[in-house]
Tab-separated table of N, CA, C and O and ligand atoms in Angstrom:
chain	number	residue	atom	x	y	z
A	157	UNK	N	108.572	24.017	-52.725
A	157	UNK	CA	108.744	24.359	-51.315
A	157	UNK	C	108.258	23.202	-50.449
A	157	UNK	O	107.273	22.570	-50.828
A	158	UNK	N	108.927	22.854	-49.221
A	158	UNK	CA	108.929	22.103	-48.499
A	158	UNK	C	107.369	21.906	-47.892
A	158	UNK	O	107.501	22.562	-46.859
A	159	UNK	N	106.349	21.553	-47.874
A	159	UNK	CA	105.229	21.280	-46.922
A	159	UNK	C	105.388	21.253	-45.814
A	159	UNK	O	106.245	20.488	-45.372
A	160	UNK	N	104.615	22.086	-44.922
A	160	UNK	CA	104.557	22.185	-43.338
A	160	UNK	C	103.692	21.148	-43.138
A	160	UNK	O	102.577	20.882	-43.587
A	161	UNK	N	104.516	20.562	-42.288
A	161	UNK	CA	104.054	19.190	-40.688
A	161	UNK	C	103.165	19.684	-39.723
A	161	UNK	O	103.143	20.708	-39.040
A	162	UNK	N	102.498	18.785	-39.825
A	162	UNK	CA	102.120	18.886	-38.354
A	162	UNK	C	102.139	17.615	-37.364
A	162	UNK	O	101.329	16.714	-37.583
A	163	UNK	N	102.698	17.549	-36.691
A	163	UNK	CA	103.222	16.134	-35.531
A	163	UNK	C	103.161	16.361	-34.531
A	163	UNK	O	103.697	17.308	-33.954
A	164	UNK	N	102.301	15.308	-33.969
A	164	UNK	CA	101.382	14.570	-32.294
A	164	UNK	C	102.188	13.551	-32.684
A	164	UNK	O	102.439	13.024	-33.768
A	165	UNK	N	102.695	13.315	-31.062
A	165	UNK	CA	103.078	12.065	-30.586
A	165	UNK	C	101.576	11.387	-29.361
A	165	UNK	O	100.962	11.975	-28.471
A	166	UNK	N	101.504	10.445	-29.708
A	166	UNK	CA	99.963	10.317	-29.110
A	166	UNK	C	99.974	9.750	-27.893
A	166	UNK	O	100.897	10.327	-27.316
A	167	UNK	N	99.299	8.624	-26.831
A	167	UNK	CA	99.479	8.262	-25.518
A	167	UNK	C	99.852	6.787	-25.993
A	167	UNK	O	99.915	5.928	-25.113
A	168	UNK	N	100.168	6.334	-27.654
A	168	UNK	CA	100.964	4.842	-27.737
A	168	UNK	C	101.963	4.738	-27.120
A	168	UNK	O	102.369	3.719	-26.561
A	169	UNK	N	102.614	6.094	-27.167
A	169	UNK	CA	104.317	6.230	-26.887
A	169	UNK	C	104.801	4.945	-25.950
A	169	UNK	O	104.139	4.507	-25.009
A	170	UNK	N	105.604	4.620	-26.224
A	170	UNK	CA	106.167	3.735	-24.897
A	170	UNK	C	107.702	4.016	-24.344
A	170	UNK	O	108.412	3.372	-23.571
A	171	UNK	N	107.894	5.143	-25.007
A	171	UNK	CA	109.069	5.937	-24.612
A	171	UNK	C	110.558	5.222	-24.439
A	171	UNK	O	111.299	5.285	-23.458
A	172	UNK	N	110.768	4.521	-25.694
A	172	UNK	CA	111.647	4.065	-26.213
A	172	UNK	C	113.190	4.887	-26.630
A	172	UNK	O	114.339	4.466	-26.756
A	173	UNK	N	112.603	6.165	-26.753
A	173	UNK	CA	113.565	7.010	-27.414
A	173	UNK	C	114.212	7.051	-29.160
A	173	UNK	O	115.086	7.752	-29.671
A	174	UNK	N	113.150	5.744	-29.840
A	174	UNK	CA	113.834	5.882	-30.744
A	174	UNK	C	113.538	6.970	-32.115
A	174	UNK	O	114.319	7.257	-33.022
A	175	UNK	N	112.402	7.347	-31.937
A	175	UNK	CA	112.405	8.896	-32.422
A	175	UNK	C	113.217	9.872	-32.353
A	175	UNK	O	113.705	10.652	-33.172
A	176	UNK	N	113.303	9.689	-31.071
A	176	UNK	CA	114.751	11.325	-30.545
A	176	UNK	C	116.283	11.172	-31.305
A	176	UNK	O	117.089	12.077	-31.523
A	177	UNK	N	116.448	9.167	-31.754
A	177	UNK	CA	117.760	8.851	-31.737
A	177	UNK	C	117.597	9.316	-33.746
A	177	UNK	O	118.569	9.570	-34.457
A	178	UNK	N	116.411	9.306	-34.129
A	178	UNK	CA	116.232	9.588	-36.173
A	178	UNK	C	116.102	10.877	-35.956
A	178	UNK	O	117.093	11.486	-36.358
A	179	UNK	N	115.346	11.508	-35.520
A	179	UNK	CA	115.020	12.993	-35.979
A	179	UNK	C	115.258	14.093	-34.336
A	179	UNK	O	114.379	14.586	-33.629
A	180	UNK	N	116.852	14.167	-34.177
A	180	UNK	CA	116.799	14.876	-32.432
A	180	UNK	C	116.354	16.340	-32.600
A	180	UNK	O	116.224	16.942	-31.534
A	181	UNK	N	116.204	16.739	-33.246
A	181	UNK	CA	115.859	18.476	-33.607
A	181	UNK	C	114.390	18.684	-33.735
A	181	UNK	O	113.746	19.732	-33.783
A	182	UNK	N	113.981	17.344	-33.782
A	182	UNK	CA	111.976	17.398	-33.317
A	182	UNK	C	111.922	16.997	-32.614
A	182	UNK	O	111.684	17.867	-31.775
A	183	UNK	N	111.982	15.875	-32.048
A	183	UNK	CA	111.791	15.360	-30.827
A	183	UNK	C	112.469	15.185	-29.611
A	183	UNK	O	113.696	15.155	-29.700
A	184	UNK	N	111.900	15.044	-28.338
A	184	UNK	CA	112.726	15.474	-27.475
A	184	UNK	C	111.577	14.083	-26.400
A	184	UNK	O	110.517	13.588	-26.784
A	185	UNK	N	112.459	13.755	-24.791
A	185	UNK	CA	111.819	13.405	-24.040
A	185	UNK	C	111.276	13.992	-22.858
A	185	UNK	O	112.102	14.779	-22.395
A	186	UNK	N	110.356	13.945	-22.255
A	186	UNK	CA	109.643	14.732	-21.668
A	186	UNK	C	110.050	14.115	-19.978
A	186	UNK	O	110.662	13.049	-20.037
A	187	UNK	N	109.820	14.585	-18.661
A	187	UNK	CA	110.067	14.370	-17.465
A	187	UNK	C	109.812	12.901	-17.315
A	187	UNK	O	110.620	12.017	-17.033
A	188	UNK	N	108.530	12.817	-17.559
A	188	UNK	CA	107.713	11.440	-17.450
A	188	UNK	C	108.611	10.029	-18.876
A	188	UNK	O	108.133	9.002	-19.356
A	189	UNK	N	109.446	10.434	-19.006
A	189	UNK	CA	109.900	9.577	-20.399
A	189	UNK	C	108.971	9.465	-21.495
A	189	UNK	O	108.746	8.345	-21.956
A	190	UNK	N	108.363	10.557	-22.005
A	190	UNK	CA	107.841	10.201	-22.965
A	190	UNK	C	108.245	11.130	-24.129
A	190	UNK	O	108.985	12.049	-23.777
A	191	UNK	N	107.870	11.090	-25.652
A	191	UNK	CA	108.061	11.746	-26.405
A	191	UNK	C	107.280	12.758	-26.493
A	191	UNK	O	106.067	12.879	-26.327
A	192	UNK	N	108.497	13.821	-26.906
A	192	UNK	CA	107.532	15.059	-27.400
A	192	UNK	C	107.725	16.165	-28.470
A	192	UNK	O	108.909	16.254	-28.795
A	193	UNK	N	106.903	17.038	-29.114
A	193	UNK	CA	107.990	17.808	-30.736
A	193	UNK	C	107.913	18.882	-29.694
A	193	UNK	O	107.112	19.339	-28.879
A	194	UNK	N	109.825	19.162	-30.359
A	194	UNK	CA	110.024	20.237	-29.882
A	194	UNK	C	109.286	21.513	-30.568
A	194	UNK	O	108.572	21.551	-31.570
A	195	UNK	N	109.605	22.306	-29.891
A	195	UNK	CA	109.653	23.734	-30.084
A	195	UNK	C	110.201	24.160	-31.998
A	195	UNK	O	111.273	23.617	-32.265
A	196	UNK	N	109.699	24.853	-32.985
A	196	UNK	CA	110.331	25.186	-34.085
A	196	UNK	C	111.261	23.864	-34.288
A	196	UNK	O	112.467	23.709	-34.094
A	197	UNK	N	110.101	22.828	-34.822
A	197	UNK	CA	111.078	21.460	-35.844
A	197	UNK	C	111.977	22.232	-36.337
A	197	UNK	O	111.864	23.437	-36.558
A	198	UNK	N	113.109	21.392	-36.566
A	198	UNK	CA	113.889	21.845	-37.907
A	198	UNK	C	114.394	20.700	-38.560
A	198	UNK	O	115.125	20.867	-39.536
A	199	UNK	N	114.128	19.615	-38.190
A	199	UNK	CA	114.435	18.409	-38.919
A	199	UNK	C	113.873	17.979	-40.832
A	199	UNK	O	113.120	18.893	-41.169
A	200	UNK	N	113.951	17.481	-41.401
A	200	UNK	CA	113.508	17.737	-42.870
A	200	UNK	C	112.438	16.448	-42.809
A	200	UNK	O	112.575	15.461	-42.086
A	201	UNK	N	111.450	16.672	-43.652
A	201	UNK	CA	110.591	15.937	-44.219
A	201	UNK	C	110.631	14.243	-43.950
A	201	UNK	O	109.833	13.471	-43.418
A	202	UNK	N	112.006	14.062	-44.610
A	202	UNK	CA	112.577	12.407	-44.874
A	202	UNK	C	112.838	12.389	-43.557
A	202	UNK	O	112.192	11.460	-43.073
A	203	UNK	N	113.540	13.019	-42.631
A	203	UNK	CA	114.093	12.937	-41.028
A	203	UNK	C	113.290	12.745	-40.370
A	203	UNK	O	113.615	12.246	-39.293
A	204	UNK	N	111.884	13.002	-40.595
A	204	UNK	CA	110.456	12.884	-39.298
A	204	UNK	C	109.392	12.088	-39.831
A	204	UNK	O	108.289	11.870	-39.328
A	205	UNK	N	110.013	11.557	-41.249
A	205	UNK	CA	109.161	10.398	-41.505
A	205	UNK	C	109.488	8.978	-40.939
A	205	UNK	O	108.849	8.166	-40.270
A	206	UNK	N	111.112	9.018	-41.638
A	206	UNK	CA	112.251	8.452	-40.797
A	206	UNK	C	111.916	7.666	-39.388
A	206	UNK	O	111.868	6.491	-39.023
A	207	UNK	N	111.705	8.993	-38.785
A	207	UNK	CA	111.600	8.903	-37.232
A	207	UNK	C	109.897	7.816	-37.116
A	207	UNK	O	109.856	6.629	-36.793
A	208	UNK	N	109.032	8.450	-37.383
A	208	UNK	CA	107.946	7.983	-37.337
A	208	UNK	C	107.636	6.554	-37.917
A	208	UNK	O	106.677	5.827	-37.656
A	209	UNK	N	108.541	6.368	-38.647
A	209	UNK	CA	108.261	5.017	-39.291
A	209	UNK	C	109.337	4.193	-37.999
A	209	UNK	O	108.984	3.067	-37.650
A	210	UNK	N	110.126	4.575	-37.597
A	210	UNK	CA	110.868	3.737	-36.700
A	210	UNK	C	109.532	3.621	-35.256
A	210	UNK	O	109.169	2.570	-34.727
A	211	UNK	N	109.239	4.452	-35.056
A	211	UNK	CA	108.282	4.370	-33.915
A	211	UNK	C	107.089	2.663	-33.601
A	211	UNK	O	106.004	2.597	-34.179
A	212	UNK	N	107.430	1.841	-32.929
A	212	UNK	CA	106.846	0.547	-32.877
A	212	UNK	C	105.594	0.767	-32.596
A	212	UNK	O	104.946	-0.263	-32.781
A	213	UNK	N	104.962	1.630	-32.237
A	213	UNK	CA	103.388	1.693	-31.628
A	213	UNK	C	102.710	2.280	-32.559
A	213	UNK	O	101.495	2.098	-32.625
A	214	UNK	N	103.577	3.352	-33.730
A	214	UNK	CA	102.995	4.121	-34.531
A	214	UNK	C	102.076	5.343	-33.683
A	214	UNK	O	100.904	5.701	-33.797
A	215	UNK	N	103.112	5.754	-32.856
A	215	UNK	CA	102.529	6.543	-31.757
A	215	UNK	C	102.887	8.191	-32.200
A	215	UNK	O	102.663	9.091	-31.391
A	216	UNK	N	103.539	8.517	-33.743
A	216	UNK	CA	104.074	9.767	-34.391
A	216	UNK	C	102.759	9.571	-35.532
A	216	UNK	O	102.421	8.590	-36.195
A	217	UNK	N	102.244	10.834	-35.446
A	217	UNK	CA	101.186	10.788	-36.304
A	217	UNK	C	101.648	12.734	-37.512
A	217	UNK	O	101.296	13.859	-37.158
A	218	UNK	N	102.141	12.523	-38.303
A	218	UNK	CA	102.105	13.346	-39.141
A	218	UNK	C	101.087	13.515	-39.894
A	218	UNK	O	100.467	12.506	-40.231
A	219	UNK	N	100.568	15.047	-40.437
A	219	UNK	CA	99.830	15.792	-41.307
A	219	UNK	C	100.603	16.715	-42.203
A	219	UNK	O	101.767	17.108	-42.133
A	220	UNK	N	99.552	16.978	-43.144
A	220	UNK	CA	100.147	18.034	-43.736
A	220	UNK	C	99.293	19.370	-43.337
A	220	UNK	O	98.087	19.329	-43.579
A	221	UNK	N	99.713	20.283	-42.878
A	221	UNK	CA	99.261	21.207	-41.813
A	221	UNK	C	98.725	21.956	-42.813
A	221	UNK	O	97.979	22.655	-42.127
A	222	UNK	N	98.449	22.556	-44.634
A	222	UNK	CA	97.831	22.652	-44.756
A	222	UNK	C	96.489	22.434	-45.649
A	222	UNK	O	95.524	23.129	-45.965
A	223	UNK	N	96.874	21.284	-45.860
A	223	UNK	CA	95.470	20.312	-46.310
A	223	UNK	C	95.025	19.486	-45.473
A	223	UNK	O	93.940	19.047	-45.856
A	224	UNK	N	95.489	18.891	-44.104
A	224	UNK	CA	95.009	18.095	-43.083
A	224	UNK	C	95.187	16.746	-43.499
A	224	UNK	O	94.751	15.846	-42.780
A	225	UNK	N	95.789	16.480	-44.598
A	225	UNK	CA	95.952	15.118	-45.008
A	225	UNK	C	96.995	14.449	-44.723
A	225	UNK	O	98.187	14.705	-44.889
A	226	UNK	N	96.057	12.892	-43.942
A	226	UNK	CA	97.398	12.191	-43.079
A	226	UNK	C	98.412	11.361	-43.609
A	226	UNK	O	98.286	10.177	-43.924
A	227	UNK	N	99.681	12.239	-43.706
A	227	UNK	CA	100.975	11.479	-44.336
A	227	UNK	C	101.320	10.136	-43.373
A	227	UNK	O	101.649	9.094	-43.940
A	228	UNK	N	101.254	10.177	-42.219
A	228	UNK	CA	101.738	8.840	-41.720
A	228	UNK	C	100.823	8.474	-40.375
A	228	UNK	O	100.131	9.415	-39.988
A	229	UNK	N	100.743	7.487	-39.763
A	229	UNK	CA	100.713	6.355	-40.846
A	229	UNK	C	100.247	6.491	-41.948
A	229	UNK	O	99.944	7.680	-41.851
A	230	UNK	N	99.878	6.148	-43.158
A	230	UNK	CA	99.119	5.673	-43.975
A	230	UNK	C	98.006	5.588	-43.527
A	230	UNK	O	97.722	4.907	-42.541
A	231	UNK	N	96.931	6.504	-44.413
A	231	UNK	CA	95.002	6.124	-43.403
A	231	UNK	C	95.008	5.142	-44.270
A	231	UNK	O	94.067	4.349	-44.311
B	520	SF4	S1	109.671	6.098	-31.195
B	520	SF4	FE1	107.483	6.080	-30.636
B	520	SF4	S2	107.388	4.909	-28.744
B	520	SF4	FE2	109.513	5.501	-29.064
B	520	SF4	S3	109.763	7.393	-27.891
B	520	SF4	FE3	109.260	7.966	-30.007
B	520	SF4	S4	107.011	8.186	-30.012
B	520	SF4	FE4	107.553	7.070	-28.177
């Protein structure tokens, strides 16, 4: 079974959009142009790592929601 996420986009953002353009079913942009997870992800595992690894600031911070252990970046 798939492992539940947990994903903060943090104040690196520089609101590029290129998260929204890898994984659009998590992320979304906010008034202010910045990133944000939507409402009930539905994007897959590889799709929001994907995303996060494209992110230049490393401003997508994934967990595993329930061991707390940080999948991305890399600690
Ligand atoms: S890829 Fe990173 S910097 Fe770009 S919008 Fe997404 S979180 Fe912000």
């Amino acid at each position: 079974m798939a492992r539940k996420l947990k994903i903060c986009v943090t104040d690196e953002c520089v609101g590029d959009g290129l998260c929204v353009e890898e994984a659009p079913k998590t992320f979304e942009m906010n008034d202010d142009n910045l990133a944000v997870v939507k409402e009930g992800k539905i994007d897959d595992e590889e799709t929001i790592l994907n995303a996060a690894e494209a992110c230049p600031t490393d401003a997508i911070v994934v967990t595993d929601e329930a061991t707390g252990e940080q999948i991305f970046p890399e600690p």
